[in-house]
Amino acid sequence: MNRAFPRYAVMAFCAAWMLAGCSQQGSAPTAGQQQAQAQANDAARNLDTYRQLLRIGNDEMAVSMGKDIVKRFPDSDAAKEVQKTLPAIEQRYTEASEKRRLAGLWLYQVAPMAGGTQSTATIENSQPTGSERVRLVLRRHTSWGQSVFLYGSKPGFVCRGNCTITTRFDDKSVPVKAFAPSTGEPALMIRDDNAFIAQLRKAKKISMDVTLVDGEKKQTLVYEVGGFDPTKWVAVGKGGRK
């Protein structure tokens, strides 16, 4: 029996070693676990990028990254953290983008004009759309002073003597007196420029009902004026009122 014991001990040791090997093999992560871990790592990396974008104030990229995290990893801790800040960041970015869009609709220029200098702030109608555009122009001139007018393409507007343009500053309807220049240009000159500008400064949108000479077609011109910056419409001599 003494001789048999070592052999049985070796066999027992081998069996135990094999069981341990099987146990180690059984503890290896499955393909599903590996995939889940990879997704968790991706979510963590993207979350870190999202945090950095917030720190540097890049709202545009932060919104894009945040939406991607929520879409790709909806049940992750990363998505839960993002959802605490994303709505406010997205709203801020949307508002800032709209503010930039409205500001970009205006064109400000200072240039020589008819023996003097003129400063203009100009915006084109956003409705109706198409190739035919009518500019709303605020002008200051060293000799002519301040004026406001619509300027389109020939043959211009129907306006016999004085005419009234039905105008809405946002929801407020105001009759605006105008006249066609004697030079025959396709324009309508606003009689009370100061009153018009005062209303424009407070408005987001201006709608003006005009009649075109071409077929006496009636048209409502819409101007999104909310981005007007009076500091960029510079003063020049006689036309320097603000």
XYZ file of C-alpha atoms in Angstrom:
242
model
C 0.000 0.000 0.000
C 2.865 2.310 0.585
C 3.903 1.884 -3.035
C 0.355 2.490 -4.280
C -0.067 5.706 -2.372
C 2.281 7.880 -4.452
C 0.609 6.717 -7.647
C -2.843 7.600 -6.323
C -1.509 10.920 -5.037
C -0.123 11.778 -8.459
C -3.427 10.831 -10.087
C -5.326 12.962 -7.583
C -2.993 15.882 -8.199
C -3.465 15.588 -11.962
C -7.228 15.454 -11.571
C -7.193 18.525 -9.371
C -4.937 20.340 -11.861
C -7.271 19.475 -14.732
C -10.273 20.693 -12.733
C -8.458 23.929 -11.979
C -7.674 24.343 -15.663
C -11.300 23.805 -16.551
C -12.305 26.279 -13.874
C -9.914 28.898 -15.288
C -11.224 28.304 -18.789
C -14.787 28.690 -17.530
C -14.019 32.110 -16.020
C -12.832 33.640 -19.338
C -15.213 36.396 -20.648
C -17.670 35.399 -23.292
C -17.945 37.148 -26.642
C -21.008 38.988 -25.376
C -19.155 40.164 -22.284
C -16.237 41.318 -24.385
C -18.566 43.270 -26.644
C -20.296 44.861 -23.660
C -16.942 45.875 -22.200
C -15.839 47.368 -25.509
C -19.047 49.418 -25.671
C -18.541 50.580 -22.092
C -15.014 51.689 -22.969
C -16.259 53.544 -26.060
C -18.971 55.251 -24.022
C -16.432 56.293 -21.386
C -14.069 57.743 -24.004
C -16.889 59.641 -25.716
C -18.116 60.918 -22.353
C -14.644 62.247 -21.609
C -14.656 64.057 -24.981
C -18.119 65.457 -24.221
C -16.881 66.820 -20.894
C -13.891 68.458 -22.573
C -16.124 70.080 -25.200
C -18.279 71.531 -22.428
C -15.200 72.888 -20.661
C -14.002 74.755 -23.770
C -17.516 75.981 -24.627
C -17.868 74.209 -27.985
C -21.640 73.784 -27.854
C -21.984 72.656 -31.473
C -19.631 69.676 -31.092
C -20.901 68.953 -27.572
C -24.477 68.640 -28.828
C -23.368 66.332 -31.642
C -21.288 64.148 -29.303
C -23.982 64.101 -26.623
C -26.667 62.975 -29.055
C -24.345 60.259 -30.358
C -23.729 58.943 -26.841
C -27.434 58.839 -26.016
C -28.239 57.122 -29.317
C -25.442 54.508 -29.265
C -25.331 53.801 -25.526
C -28.876 54.568 -24.310
C -28.711 52.518 -21.089
C -25.175 53.459 -20.080
C -24.035 55.620 -17.184
C -22.482 57.903 -19.820
C -25.891 58.491 -21.419
C -27.444 59.210 -18.029
C -24.787 61.831 -17.286
C -25.123 63.431 -20.706
C -28.905 63.700 -20.419
C -28.504 65.889 -17.324
C -26.827 68.671 -19.334
C -27.630 68.059 -23.016
C -31.109 69.713 -23.165
C -29.796 73.026 -21.808
C -26.707 72.938 -24.018
C -28.807 72.168 -27.101
C -31.215 75.013 -26.339
C -28.328 77.433 -25.848
C -26.712 76.333 -29.105
C -30.005 76.611 -31.033
C -30.629 80.129 -29.729
C -27.073 81.237 -30.524
C -27.289 79.764 -34.027
C -30.551 81.595 -34.716
C -29.059 84.840 -33.417
C -26.096 84.467 -35.782
C -28.427 83.649 -38.692
C -30.540 86.748 -38.131
C -27.482 88.972 -37.734
C -26.083 87.585 -40.992
C -29.154 88.739 -42.933
C -28.026 92.368 -42.596
C -25.336 94.038 -44.685
C -23.692 97.241 -43.424
C -21.685 99.481 -45.751
C -20.052 102.903 -45.773
C -19.091 104.233 -49.206
C -18.822 107.402 -51.323
C -22.107 108.368 -52.948
C -23.050 111.377 -55.152
C -20.392 113.744 -53.847
C -20.804 112.643 -50.248
C -20.638 109.584 -48.024
C -23.477 107.214 -47.266
C -23.903 104.581 -44.579
C -26.440 101.824 -45.247
C -27.982 98.904 -43.423
C -29.669 96.577 -45.906
C -31.740 93.416 -45.634
C -33.511 91.408 -48.343
C -36.959 89.876 -48.014
C -37.016 86.264 -46.850
C -40.535 85.746 -48.212
C -41.605 85.286 -50.890
C -38.625 83.219 -51.969
C -37.215 83.254 -55.460
C -34.883 85.293 -57.633
C -36.857 88.536 -57.277
C -35.612 90.255 -54.140
C -36.656 93.574 -52.643
C -34.197 95.276 -50.331
C -35.212 97.239 -47.265
C -32.586 99.961 -46.925
C -31.780 102.271 -44.021
C -29.554 105.061 -45.318
C -27.634 108.005 -43.895
C -25.999 110.464 -46.287
C -23.799 113.445 -45.536
C -25.973 115.702 -47.703
C -29.367 113.997 -47.973
C -29.743 112.988 -44.353
C -31.544 109.875 -43.179
C -34.014 107.842 -45.229
C -35.681 104.428 -45.366
C -36.853 102.827 -48.577
C -37.706 99.635 -50.427
C -35.665 98.960 -53.553
C -36.614 96.273 -56.070
C -36.226 95.676 -59.775
C -37.836 97.548 -62.646
C -40.587 98.398 -63.338
C -41.030 98.886 -59.581
C -44.085 99.489 -57.422
C -47.553 100.932 -57.876
C -47.684 104.148 -55.841
C -49.563 107.140 -57.250
C -48.545 110.223 -55.332
C -48.631 109.238 -51.684
C -49.574 105.646 -50.947
C -50.060 103.605 -47.800
C -48.230 100.359 -47.199
C -50.038 98.044 -44.803
C -47.214 97.035 -42.500
C -47.024 94.665 -39.550
C -44.266 94.899 -36.990
C -44.575 91.385 -35.560
C -48.330 91.329 -34.768
C -48.822 95.096 -34.645
C -50.394 96.545 -37.797
C -49.248 100.069 -38.721
C -50.138 102.065 -41.866
C -46.894 103.396 -43.370
C -46.992 106.366 -45.741
C -44.678 106.160 -48.760
C -44.032 107.723 -52.160
C -42.308 106.732 -55.402
C -39.198 108.800 -56.262
C -39.601 111.231 -59.176
C -36.422 109.812 -60.737
C -38.339 106.688 -61.742
C -36.224 104.264 -59.731
C -37.974 101.032 -58.619
C -38.248 102.228 -55.026
C -40.723 103.238 -52.354
C -39.562 105.944 -49.955
C -40.928 105.823 -46.416
C -42.294 109.210 -45.293
C -41.654 108.961 -41.541
C -38.271 107.251 -41.394
C -37.766 107.913 -37.677
C -41.034 106.247 -36.688
C -40.314 103.285 -38.965
C -36.827 102.769 -37.529
C -38.136 103.013 -33.968
C -40.618 100.220 -34.698
C -37.985 98.149 -36.539
C -35.617 98.214 -33.545
C -38.264 96.519 -31.389
C -39.484 94.006 -33.990
C -38.403 90.498 -34.957
C -40.286 90.448 -38.251
C -41.760 93.086 -40.570
C -44.396 92.289 -43.198
C -45.211 94.865 -45.882
C -48.028 94.607 -48.443
C -47.001 96.137 -51.782
C -48.301 96.138 -55.329
C -45.880 95.585 -58.203
C -46.223 97.465 -61.490
C -45.703 94.205 -63.347
C -49.321 93.000 -63.654
C -50.266 94.995 -60.551
C -49.469 91.877 -58.579
C -49.948 92.181 -54.838
C -47.185 90.778 -52.691
C -46.382 90.578 -48.994
C -42.707 91.169 -48.334
C -41.386 89.646 -45.111
C -38.188 90.823 -43.444
C -36.645 89.011 -40.472
C -35.141 92.083 -38.824
C -34.409 90.696 -35.338
C -30.649 90.687 -35.969
C -30.396 94.434 -36.652
C -27.377 95.984 -34.897
C -27.714 99.795 -34.776
C -24.070 100.177 -33.733
C -22.994 98.876 -37.155
C -25.077 101.468 -39.003
C -22.583 104.238 -38.522
C -23.275 107.955 -38.406
C -22.083 110.176 -41.263
C -22.479 113.946 -41.018
C -26.014 115.194 -41.632
C -27.386 111.666 -41.643
C -25.851 110.834 -38.279
C -28.990 110.359 -36.201
C -29.244 107.175 -34.143
